[in-house]
Structure formats: structure tokens, C-alpha cells
XYZ file of C-alpha atoms in Angstrom:
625
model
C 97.974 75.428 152.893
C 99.902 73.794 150.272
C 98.537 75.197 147.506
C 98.723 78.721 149.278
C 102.169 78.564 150.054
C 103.291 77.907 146.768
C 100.886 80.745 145.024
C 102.551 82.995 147.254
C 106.076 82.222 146.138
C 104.912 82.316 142.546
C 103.611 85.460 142.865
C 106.417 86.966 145.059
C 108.947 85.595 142.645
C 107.495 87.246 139.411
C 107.215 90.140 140.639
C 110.801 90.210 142.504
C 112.048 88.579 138.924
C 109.805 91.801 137.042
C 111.678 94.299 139.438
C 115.134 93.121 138.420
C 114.556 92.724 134.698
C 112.954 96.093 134.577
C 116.395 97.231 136.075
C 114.386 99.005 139.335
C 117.234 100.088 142.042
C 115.859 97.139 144.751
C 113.603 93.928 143.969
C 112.839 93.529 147.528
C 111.534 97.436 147.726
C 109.776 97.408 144.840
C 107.944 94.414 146.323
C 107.512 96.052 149.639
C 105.913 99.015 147.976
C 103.107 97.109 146.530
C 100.079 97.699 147.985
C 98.832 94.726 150.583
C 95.949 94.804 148.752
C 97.048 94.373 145.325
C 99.971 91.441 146.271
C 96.844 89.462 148.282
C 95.072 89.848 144.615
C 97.738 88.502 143.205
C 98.240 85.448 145.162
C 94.582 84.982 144.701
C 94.994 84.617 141.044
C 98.034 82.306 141.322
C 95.926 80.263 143.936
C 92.990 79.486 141.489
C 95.065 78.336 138.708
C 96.638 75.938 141.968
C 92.931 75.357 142.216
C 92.206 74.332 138.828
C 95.446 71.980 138.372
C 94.312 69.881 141.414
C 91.112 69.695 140.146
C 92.719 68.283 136.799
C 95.457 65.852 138.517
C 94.254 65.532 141.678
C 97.349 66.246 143.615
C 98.432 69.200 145.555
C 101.750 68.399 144.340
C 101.341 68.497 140.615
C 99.213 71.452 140.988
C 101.474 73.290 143.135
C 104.653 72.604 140.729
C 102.401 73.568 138.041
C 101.897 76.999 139.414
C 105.654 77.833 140.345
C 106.072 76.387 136.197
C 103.418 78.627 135.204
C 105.187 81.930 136.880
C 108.516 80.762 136.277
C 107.682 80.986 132.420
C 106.231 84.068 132.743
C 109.173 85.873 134.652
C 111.244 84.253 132.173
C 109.491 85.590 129.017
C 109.080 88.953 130.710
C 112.784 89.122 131.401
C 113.470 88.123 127.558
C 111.259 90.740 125.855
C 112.885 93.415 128.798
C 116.083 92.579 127.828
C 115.164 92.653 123.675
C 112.406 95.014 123.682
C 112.625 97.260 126.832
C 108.651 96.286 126.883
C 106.842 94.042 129.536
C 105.300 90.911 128.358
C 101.546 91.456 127.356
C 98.730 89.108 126.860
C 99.026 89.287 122.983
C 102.709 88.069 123.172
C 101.621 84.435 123.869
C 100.340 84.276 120.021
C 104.585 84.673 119.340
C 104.641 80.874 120.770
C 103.337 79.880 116.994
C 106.549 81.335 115.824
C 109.127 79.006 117.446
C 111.980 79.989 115.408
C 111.469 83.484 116.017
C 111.818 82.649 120.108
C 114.781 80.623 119.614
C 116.557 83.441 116.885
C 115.441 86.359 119.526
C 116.795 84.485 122.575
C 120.339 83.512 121.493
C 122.571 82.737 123.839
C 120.511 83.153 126.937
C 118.612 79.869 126.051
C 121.358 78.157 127.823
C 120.748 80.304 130.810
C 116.738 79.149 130.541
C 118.004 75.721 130.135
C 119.939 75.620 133.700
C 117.547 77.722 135.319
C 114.684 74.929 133.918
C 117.089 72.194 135.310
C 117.964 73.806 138.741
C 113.864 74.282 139.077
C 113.065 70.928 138.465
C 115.719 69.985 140.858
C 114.357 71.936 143.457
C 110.872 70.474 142.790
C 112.240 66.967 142.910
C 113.817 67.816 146.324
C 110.625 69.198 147.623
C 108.106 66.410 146.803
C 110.841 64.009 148.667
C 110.426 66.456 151.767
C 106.829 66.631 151.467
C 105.862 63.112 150.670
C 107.612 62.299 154.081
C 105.214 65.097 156.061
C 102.449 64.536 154.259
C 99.641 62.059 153.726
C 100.214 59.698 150.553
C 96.641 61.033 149.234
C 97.882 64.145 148.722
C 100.512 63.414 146.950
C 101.302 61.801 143.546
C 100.041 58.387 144.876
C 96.709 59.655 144.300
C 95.081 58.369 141.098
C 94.842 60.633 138.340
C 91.401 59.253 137.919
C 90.372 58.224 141.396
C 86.984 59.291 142.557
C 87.762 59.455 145.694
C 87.208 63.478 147.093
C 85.792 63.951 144.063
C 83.617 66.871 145.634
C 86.375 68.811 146.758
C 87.868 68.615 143.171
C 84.750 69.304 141.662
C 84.437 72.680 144.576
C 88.126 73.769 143.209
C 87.463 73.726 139.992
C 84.111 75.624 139.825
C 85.799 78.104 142.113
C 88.902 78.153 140.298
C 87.356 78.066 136.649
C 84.843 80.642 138.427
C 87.219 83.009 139.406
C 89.568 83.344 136.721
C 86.458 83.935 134.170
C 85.526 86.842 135.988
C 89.293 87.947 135.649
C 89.283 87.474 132.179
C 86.613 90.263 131.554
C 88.892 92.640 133.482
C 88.826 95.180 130.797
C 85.612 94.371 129.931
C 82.849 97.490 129.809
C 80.312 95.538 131.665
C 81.610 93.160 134.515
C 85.332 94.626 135.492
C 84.569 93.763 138.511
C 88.467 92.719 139.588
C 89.705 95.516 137.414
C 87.610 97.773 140.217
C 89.236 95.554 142.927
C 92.912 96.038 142.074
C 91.715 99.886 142.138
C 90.480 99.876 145.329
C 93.582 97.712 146.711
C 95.480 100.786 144.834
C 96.836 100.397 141.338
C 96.554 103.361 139.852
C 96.584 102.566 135.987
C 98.491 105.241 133.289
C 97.741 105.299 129.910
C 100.789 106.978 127.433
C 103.999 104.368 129.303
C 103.282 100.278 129.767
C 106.293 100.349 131.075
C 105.097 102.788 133.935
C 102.244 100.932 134.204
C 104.177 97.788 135.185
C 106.687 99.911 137.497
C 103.663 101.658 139.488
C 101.099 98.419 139.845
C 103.835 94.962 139.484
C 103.869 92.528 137.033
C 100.731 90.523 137.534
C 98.102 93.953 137.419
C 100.051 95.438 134.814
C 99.099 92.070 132.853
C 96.556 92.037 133.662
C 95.633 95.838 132.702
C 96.667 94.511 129.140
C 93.551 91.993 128.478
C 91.441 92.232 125.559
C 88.461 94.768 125.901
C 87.498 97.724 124.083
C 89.652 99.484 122.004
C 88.680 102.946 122.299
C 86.669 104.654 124.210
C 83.803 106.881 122.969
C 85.113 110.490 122.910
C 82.937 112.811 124.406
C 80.102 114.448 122.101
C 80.372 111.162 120.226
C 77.063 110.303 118.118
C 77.500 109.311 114.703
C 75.784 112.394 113.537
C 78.668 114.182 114.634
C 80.806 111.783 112.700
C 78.913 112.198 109.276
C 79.108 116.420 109.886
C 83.223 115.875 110.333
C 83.274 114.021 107.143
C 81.338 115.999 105.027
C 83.888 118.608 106.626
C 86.797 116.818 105.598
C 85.388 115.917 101.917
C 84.725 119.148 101.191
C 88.057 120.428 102.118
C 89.652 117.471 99.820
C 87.470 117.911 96.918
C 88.257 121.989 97.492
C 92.163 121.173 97.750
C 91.781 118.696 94.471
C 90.839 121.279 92.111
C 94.606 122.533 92.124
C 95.600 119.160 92.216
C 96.329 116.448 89.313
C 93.563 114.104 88.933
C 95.770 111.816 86.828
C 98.268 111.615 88.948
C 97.806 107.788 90.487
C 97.017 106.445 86.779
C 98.901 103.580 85.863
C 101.252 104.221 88.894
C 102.908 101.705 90.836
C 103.296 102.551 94.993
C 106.088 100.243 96.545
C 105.652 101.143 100.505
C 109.179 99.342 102.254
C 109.076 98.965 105.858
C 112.819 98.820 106.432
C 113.720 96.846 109.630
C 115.177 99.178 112.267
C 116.482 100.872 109.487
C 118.435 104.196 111.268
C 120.651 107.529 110.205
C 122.899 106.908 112.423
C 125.508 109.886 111.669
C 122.612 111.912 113.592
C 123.279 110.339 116.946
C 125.577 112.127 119.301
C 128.438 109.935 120.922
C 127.690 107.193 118.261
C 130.720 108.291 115.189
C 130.640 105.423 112.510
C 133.982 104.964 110.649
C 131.718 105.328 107.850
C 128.398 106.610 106.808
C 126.636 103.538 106.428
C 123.967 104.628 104.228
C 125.416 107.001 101.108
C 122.963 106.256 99.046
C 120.116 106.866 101.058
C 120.860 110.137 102.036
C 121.929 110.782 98.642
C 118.134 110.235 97.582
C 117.258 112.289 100.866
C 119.267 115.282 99.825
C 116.691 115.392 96.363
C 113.471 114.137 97.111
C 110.799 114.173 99.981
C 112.335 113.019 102.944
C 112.037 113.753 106.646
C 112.427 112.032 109.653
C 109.355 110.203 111.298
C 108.486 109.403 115.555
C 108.128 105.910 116.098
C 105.355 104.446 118.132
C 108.230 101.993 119.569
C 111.522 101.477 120.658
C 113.839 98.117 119.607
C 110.015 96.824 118.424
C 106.430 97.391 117.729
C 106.787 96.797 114.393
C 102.922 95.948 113.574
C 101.660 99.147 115.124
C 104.048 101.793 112.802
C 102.829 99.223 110.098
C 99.262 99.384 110.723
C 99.409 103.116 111.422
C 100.977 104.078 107.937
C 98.962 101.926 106.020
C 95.485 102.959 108.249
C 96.494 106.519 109.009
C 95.460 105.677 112.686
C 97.338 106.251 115.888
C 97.894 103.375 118.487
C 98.270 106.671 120.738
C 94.313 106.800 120.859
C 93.491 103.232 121.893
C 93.322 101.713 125.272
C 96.461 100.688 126.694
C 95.466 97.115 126.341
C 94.457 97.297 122.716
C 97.799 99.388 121.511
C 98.621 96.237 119.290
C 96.209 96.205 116.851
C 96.961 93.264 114.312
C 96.254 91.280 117.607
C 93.787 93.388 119.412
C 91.493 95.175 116.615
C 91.755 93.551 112.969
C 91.406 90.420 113.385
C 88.059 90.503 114.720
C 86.786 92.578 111.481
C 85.807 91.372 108.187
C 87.596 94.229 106.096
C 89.265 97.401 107.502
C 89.355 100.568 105.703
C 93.027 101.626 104.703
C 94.944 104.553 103.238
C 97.136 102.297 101.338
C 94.124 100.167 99.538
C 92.680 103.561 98.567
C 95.921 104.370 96.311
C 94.907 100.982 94.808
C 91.389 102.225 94.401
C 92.668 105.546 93.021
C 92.918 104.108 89.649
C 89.495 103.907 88.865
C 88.538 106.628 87.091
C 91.885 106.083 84.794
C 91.582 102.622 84.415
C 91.323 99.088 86.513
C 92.256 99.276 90.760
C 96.075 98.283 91.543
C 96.396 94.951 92.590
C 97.693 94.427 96.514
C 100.894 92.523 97.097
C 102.332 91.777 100.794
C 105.626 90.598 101.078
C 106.868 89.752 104.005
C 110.335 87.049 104.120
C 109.190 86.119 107.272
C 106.435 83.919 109.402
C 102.926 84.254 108.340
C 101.807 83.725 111.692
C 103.768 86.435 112.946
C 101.470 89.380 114.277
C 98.838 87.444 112.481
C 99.637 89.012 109.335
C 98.258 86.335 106.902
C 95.321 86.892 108.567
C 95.456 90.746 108.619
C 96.704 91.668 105.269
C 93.248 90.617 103.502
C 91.351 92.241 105.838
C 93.448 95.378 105.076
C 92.447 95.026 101.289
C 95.183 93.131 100.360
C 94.468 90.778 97.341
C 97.914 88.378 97.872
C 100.767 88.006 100.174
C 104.236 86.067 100.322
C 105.979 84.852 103.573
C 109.069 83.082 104.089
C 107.869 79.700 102.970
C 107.110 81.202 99.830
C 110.404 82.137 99.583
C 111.630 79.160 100.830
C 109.209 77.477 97.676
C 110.882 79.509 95.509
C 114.492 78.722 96.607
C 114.964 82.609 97.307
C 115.420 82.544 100.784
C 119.167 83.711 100.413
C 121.208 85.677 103.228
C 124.335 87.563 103.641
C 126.894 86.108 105.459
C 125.641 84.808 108.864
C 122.596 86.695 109.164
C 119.540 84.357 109.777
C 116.959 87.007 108.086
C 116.025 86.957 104.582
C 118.217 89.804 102.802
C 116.598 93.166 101.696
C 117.823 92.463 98.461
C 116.059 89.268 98.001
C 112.881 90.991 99.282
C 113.520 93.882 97.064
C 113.587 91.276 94.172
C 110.522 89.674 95.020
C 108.416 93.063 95.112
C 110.166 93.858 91.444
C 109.162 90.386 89.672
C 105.406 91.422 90.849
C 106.338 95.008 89.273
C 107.004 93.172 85.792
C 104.912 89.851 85.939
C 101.423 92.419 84.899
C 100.862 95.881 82.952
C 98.959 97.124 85.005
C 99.252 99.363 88.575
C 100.771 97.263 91.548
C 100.615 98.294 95.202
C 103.302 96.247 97.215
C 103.664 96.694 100.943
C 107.668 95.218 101.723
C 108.171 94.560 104.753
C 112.024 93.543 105.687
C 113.664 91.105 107.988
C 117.387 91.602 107.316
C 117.895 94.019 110.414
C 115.940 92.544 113.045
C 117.806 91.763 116.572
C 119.500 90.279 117.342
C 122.761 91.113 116.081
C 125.423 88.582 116.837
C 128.149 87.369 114.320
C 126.515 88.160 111.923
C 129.173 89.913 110.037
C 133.112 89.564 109.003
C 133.281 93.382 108.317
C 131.560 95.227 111.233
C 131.891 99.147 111.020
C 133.944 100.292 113.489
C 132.590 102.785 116.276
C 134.890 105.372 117.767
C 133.448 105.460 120.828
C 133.145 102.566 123.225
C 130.550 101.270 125.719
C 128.753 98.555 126.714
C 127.535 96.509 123.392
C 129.068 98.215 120.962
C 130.428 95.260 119.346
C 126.318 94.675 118.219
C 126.016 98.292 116.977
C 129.036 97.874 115.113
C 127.301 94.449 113.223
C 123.949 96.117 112.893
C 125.873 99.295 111.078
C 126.799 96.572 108.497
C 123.607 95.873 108.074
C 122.506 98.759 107.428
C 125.153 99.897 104.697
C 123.619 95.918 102.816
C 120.359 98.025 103.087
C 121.576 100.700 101.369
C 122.891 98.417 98.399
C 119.819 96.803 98.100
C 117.966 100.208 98.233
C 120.171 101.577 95.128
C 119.565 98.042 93.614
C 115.757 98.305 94.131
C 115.722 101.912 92.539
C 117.611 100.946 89.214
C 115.515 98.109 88.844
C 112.285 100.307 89.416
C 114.156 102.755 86.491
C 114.498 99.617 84.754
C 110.865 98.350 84.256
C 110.068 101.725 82.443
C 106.890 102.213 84.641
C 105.713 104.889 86.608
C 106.476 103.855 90.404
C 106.253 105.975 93.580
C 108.443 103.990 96.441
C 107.987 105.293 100.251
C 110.538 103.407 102.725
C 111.071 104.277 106.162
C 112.604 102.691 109.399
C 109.779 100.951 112.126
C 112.144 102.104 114.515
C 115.512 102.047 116.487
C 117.191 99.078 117.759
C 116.848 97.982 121.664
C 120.979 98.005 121.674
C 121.991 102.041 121.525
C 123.778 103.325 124.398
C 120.486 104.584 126.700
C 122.163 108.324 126.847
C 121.615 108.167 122.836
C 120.427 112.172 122.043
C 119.842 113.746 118.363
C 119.804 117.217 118.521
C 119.075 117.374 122.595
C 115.528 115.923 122.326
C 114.541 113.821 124.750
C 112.718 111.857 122.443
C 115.905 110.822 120.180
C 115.412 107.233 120.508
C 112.283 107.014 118.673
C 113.303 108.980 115.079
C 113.696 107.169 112.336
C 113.813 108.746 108.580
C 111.891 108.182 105.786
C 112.101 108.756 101.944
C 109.179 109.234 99.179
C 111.409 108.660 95.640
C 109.763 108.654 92.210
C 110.556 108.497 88.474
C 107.646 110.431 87.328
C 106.595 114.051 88.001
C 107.020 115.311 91.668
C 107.710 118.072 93.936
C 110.170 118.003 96.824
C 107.608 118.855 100.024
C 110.512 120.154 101.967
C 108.946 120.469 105.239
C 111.070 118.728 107.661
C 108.341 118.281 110.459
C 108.853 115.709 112.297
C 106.043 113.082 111.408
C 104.210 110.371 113.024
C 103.614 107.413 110.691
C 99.996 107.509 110.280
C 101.029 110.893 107.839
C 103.103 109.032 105.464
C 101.031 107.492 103.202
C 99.448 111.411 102.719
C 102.773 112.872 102.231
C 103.149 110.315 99.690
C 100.288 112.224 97.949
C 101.391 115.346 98.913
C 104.777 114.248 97.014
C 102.783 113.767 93.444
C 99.900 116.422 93.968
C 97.710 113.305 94.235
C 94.010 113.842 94.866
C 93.290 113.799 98.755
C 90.956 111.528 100.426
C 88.901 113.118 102.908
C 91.110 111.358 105.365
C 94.268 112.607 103.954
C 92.624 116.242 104.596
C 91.978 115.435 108.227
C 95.643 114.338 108.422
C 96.644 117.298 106.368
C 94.893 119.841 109.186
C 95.781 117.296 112.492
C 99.356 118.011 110.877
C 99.068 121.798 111.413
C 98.797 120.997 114.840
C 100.187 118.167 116.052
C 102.445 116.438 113.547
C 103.554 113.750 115.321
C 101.813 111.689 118.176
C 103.207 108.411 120.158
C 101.788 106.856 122.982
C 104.838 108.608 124.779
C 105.213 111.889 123.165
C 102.959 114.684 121.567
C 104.807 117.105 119.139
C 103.957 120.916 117.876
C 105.261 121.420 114.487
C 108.268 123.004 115.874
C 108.818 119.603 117.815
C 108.437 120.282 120.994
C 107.329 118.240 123.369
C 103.531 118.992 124.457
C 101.218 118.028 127.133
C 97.598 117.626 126.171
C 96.784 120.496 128.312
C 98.857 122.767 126.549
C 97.155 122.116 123.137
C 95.875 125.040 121.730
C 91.980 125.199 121.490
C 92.051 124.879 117.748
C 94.442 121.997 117.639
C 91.965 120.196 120.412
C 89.099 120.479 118.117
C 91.083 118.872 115.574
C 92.243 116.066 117.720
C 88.805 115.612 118.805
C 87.476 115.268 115.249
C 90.631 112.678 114.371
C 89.207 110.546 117.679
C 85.790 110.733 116.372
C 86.754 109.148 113.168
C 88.889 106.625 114.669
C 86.370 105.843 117.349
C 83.727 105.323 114.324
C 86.503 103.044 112.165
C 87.410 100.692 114.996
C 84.433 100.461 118.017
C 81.472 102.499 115.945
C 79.445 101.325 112.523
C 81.981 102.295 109.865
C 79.645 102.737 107.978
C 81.224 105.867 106.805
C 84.271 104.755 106.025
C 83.901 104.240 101.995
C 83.636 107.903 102.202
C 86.210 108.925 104.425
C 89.122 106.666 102.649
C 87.806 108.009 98.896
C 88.681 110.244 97.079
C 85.124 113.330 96.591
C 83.717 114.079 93.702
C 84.540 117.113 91.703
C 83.227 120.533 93.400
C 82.513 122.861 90.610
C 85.174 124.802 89.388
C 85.658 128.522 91.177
């Protein structure tokens, strides 16, 4: 009874802790909504982790305290990433417990709030034991011998039903046995797949989790057979190699591409009822104003930095995996040997003029981080450099109180790989200077006109921005400097989690997920000058489009997706007019498209690949007309 007591309290008190963090109207009601059915699945979880502690310490007390510790951490880290990211936790997010200083920079002050609330719990613990060590027998309680034999059978029954129990949970998502994903259905979650955060809202904490385990990426579009796949191909290479006869086919040669994913890097003179003193980025839209620019949907909000990353450099959309997989440095790559990539085949492009472009990562941050020492090999790249190479280098430098790297350091780094070789360089930059949070981190701040609740940080994160703008005209005299032919695309991952929440650009309801992006270049280009809003998986093409580059039979899919629907998020669709869409009002022609992109994508991540060398190459040469 114990033991069931305190798994109900545990799993009352996340969710009541979920309900307020999420900022729901009442805790209690959103509680009280729950289905019966789903809360008694929830305490059962909570119960056989109680289960498996006693079996481990033999104590109903240690196991019990271990239980409310368990959920206590939980509706603590949930509350955290509400508060920074406006996201629920997720499975994947315990890998960000190898990153300790990340945790401790992202919490600021509130880790004195964790602190009391850690003391007040064990307080409350210590005050409970005393009551029940009075009411209860001494062999349940911590008299009992962590090694005693005695009721070894009932330890040995919790554990296999404990153990038991939560191994069937863990295949929740799994395409064979989801046998308590069916339960929680039948008890009445009803699962959505575009908004985790409506997900949470309409099922709690605990099923919304759980909805979030590892399983299957994708799953198989209808028609799906991979003779389907090789027929869209062959499309899609014929259309490139058609497209490529008015195209230069020397275009890549000897060409550096410097791809800059700038940290929540923002126009902010676009946002209505936000007026900066200044514009903090001059420069920027100074390059804007005369070369390829646009402004691109983000697959996040204040984070989800990895997924625009591994959409750009894949071409991919995290809109077309499961819900659970929709982070896939954690969910998809690392389980792969190599992955094809749009930004490897620019490296590849200079074959036919002369040796492949080496692959450079740099990244001032943790390696660990999203797993991206891990990932960037499998993505083709051939070296990468974190923050203790920095750190090894003494060129970890900041500006003023900001505990990230600088852009301009990071913008050095990528230029001493531009000049240590003569021959092509891909580098992927990704920065760290604007990440939240944004605390004193500046004696300058640009004012805001306006006023409302934490402005003062979106006054030190417009600082930050104009130092990104230095180091961007820095970067692009350097690249002028080195005399070689360099192509740079740079764009913003997306907004940061502290704009006012009635933030609008241009009415859309969509406003807070638009950053912009740039393609610059010293050598021959044309200025696209379509201002559609993109999703990031078209970048890397439009940095093609940019130089006239040969397509890859990829890049054609994108080019012909684009027609249709420019821009996808697992929130929003877009027309090329940008208005919002349902997938019931697509058109039947931009349907077939969209199934052909899912084919491909199906085929890359869950089928053989095997076709993938094609799709991510540039075709052969189709006689001339």
C-alpha cells in the first residue's frame, strides 16, 4: 500500500507540476480531465519502478522516496525546458545530462529555486520515514539489510514484474508489440502528430512521454515498394540532367561552400511592437539588399537547433517523421553507418574538375551535444572542431560576459581551414554566441521602445546580434581576402524563447518561426529574387540555384516540391504565396509531389538506400537538344 500510495502522488504531482509549467488555466482541471483510464496507467508505471527499487534495496522506504525523486526530476526538467524552450521534455533530452555545463548555463538563476525545492523534498522525506518507522514494522523499513535474504521471493516477484512490465513499455512505439501504446488508446489518449506540445496538453505528461520513445521513424507511405522509388528517381535525374544542360558544369570547381548556422540569429526590425533604437544588423541586410536572400520557416521555436541543421544539410523534413523520431541526430543517424547529404554532395561536386572538397565541422561548443561528434562523420564529414579544440588552441575568447564562444572566433576558425590547403573546403559553422540565455551579458544593451515583460533580455540578445553582424562583415573581408572562390550560406536556426508571445510579422500567424537567410559569393552569381518563404531543407538547393550549379536529382525534387509547397514545419504547411494550408487543401498535383518527396525519404531513413548515390549526384550528361 506503501508503494501505491506514493506512485500515486508521483504521478499526480507531475502531471499537476506539467499543467502549471505548460501555463494551462487550472492544474487541478487539467488533472481531473484525464481519463481514469490513462491516470490508473500512469500510476502503474510509477508503481513498477517502486517495484524495481525494493527489489534493489529492499525497503519500501528507499523505494518509495526513490519514486517521488524520480518524478520530482522529471517535473523539474520538464518545467526547465517549458520555461527555455516552450517544448515538453522528451526521451532524447536525457542524452543533454552528458553536457553538464550546458544544464547549469541554460538554468541560471532558477538553480537556486531547484536547490530549495531539493532541500524542502528531502525534508519532507526525512519527516515521513520518522512517521512511518513509528506505524510500521522495522522490516520494512531501512532496518532491513540491503543484502538480507530474508523475503527474498517477494523481491525476486517485484522485480520480474517490475523489470517485466516496464520492458513491455519500452517497445511502446514499437511496430510489433505496442501493446501499452494500444492500452493508453483504449483508456483514451488520443495522440496528434504536427504539435508535441498538444500532444502533452490532450494526453498529460507521462503518455505524452511516453508517445516520444524510440521506434520507427517513418512510416511507409502508401504505394510504397522500392520499385516505385527507383521510377521517382529516374524521374527526378532526368529532370536534373535536362535542367543542367543550361546550367554551368564548372561552376563548383575549386569553390569553397562555408554553410553558418547563426544562433537564433533574427531581423528583428520586421517584428511589430518590437522598435530597436537601432537596426542591429546593417550589414546583413546590406548583403540582403544585393544578393540571394529570403526569409526561411523554422522547424522550432527558442530551439531545435539539430533538426533545421540536419534538414539543410539532408534536404529532409522532420515534418515527415513520427512524432517520436522528430529529433533526428538522436533518433535516426546515429544508428546508420553513413547518411546521404546535400551538403557532402557539393564536396563531391568537384570531381569531374578536380579532387572532392574536404568536410570541416566547427562547432565552439560540446561534442556530445546532440551527438554531433558522432553524427558529423556519418553525414560525410571528414573532421570536426568543438570547444575543447578551441579551448586547445587558446581561442575560446568571448565578448564581454557572454559564456558562448564569439562568432568571430568561430568565423576565424572556419577561415584558417579556408587558407591552411589549395584546394576546395566545405565548412559547416555552427555558432554559440546567441544561445539563451541572455542575462548580463552586455554593458551596452539596445534599447527597446516598447516595454513588457522581459524586455530587459531582448534588449541583451539585440546586442548580440549587432556582434554577429561585425563578425559577419569580418568573415566576408577575410573570405575576399584569401583570393579564392567561396560561396557562404548563413541563416538563423530560429527565434529566441523570450519575444513577447503576441510577436506578428506581417499578420501571419506563423511569425515566430521566420528567420532570414543569405547566399553571398565573390565569384559569378545571379540574385534568385524569389522571396518565397522557405523551409530549410531548400537551402542548400538555392545555394545552387544562386551559382547555376548542376542539380542533383534531389535538388530537382526540391526544386518541383518548391512549386508547391515551399515551406513545411511540423506546425505549418505553406503555398508559395504563404498561406497557411491544410493537407486537405493541397492541390492534386502538389500531393503527388509530396508523395514522391515521402517516398524518397521513407527509402533514405527506414528503406534500403540503396538508391541514394543516385539521388544525392549529380546525372550524367543527356545529349544535347
Amino acid at each position: 500500500m506503501l508503494l501505491l500510495l506514493f506512485s500515486s502522488i508521483a504521478s499526480f504531482g507531475v502531471e499537476l507540476v506539467y499543467a502549471r509549467s505548460a501555463g494551462l488555466p487550472s492544474a487541478r482541471g487539467f488533472v481531473s480531465e484525464l481519463p481514469i483510464g490513462v491516470l490508473a496507467l500512469n500510476v502503474l508505471l510509477f508503481l513498477c519502478i517502486a517495484l524495481v527499487l525494493y527489489a534493489l534495496f529492499n525497503s519500501f522506504v528507499a523505494a518509495s522516496i526513490g519514486v517521488g525523486t524520480i518524478a520530482s526530476l522529471a517535473a523539474f526538467s520538464n518545467s526547465e525546458k517549458m520555461r527555455l524552450r516552450g517544448e515538453p521534455l522528451y526521451p532524447a533530452d536525457t542524452s543533454y545530462l552528458l553536457s553538464v555545463d550546458f544544464l547549469i548555463e541554460s538554468i541560471g538563476p532558477s538553480s537556486t529555486v531547484f536547490v530549495l525545492a531539493a532541500m524542502l523534498a528531502l525534508a519532507g522525506a526525512a519527516v515521513a520515514w520518522r512517521l512511518m518507522r513509528r506505524a510500521l514494522p522495522t522490516s520494512v523499513g531501512w532496518n532491513s539489510s540491503f543484502w538480507s535474504t530474508s523475503g527474498w521471493r517477494s523481491r525476486l516477484a517485484c522485480a520480474i514484474i517490475g523489470v517485466g512490465y516496464l520492458t513491455v513499455v519500452a517497445q511502446f512505439n514499437s511496430a510489433g508489440d505496442p501493446t501499452i501504446r494500444l492500452a493508453y488508446e483504449s483508456a483514451g489518449s488520443h495522440w496528434v502528430s504536427w504539435s508535441q506540445n498538444t500532444n502533452y496538453e490532450r494526453n498529460g505528461f507521462v503518455a505524452g512521454w511516453l508517445n516520444n520513445l524510440p521506434g520507427p521513424a517513418m512510416s511507409p507511405p502508401p504505394g510504397y515498394s522500392e520499385q516505385r522509388v527507383a521510377e521517382v528517381v529516374a524521374r527526378y535525374e532526368a529532370l536534373a540532367a535536362d535542367a543542367n544542360l543550361d546550367r554551368d558544369g564548372a561552376a563548383l570547381a575549386g569553390t569553397n561552400i562555408v554553410v553558418v548556422l547563426s544562433e537564433s540569429f533574427a531581423d528583428p526590425t520586421l517584428w511589430e511592437g518590437v522598435t530597436p533604437a537601432e537596426d542591429p544588423i546593417p550589414f546583413t541586410r546590406e548583403l540582403m539588399n544585393e544578393h540571394t536572400s529570403g526569409t526561411m520557416l523554422s522547424s522550432g521555436y527558442g530551439g531545435g537547433t539539430a533538426n533545421v541543421e540536419f534538414e539543410v544539410f539532408t534536404g529532409l523534413s522532420v515534418r515527415e517523421f513520427e512524432s517520436q523520431a522528430r529529433t533526428p541526430y538522436q533518433s535516426v543517424l546515429p544508428h546508420r553507418a553513413t547518411f546521404p547529404s546535400l551538403i557532402a554532395s557539393f564536396a563531391e561536386g568537384h570531381a569531374d574538375e578536380g579532387p572532392d572538397a574536404t568536410m570541416i565541422g566547427v562547432h565552439p561548443y560540446e561534442s556530445a551535444f546532440y551527438q554531433r561528434s558522432r553524427v558529423y562523420p556519418i553525414l560525410g564529414f571528414d573532421e570536426s572542431f568543438f570547444i575543447d579544440d578551441f579551448i586547445d588552441a587558446d581561442r575560446a575568447t568571448y565578448v564581454d560576459n557572454n559564456s558562448y564562444v564569439s562568432d568571430t572566433e568561430a568565423f576565424e576558425w572556419a577561415i584558417r581551414e579556408l587558407r591552411s590547403t589549395d584546394e576546395p573546403v566545405v565548412v559547416g559553422v555552427l555558432t554559440m554566441q546567441n544561445h539563451a540565455p541572455y542575462w548580463d551579458r552586455y554593458s551596452d544593451p539596445i534599447d527597446i521602445r516598447e516595454r513588457f515583460e522581459g524586455v530587459e533580455q531582448v534588449e541583451q540578445y539585440l546586442r548580440g546580434l549587432a556582434y554577429s553582424d561585425e563578425a559577419l562583415e569580418d568573415l566576408v573581408t577575410d573570405i575576399e581576402s584569401t583570393g579564392e572562390p567561396t560561396v557562404l550560406l548563413l541563416f538563423g536556426d530560429h527565434l529566441p524563447s523570450i519575444l513577447p508571445p503576441d510577436l506578428t510579422i506581417g499578420g501571419v500567424e506563423y511569425a515566430r518561426y521566420l528567420t532570414p537567410y543569405l547566399v553571398w559569393s565573390n565569384v559569378d552569381r545571379i540574385d534568385v529574387g524569389d522571396k518565397t518563404v522557405l523551409g530549410p531543407n531548400h537551402l542548400m538547393t538555392q545555394v545552387r540555384e544562386t551559382l547555376r550549379a548542376p542539380l542533383t536529382a534531389m535538388d530537382a525534387m526540391l526544386l518541383e516540391l518548391r512549386q508547391h509547397i515551399p515551406a513545411a514545419s511540423p506546425e505549418f504547411l505553406l503555398d508559395p504565396d504563404g498561406r497557411v494550408l491544410e493537407s486537405s487543401q493541397l492541390s492534386i498535383a502538389a500531393q503527388a509531389v509530396l508523395e514522391e518527396y515521402r517516398m524518397l525519404q521513407y527509402h533514405l531513413v527506414e528503406g534500403t538506400g540503396i538508391l541514394a548515390d543516385a539521388l544525392f549526384a549529380v546525372p550524367e550528361p543527356v545529349p544535347s537538344r
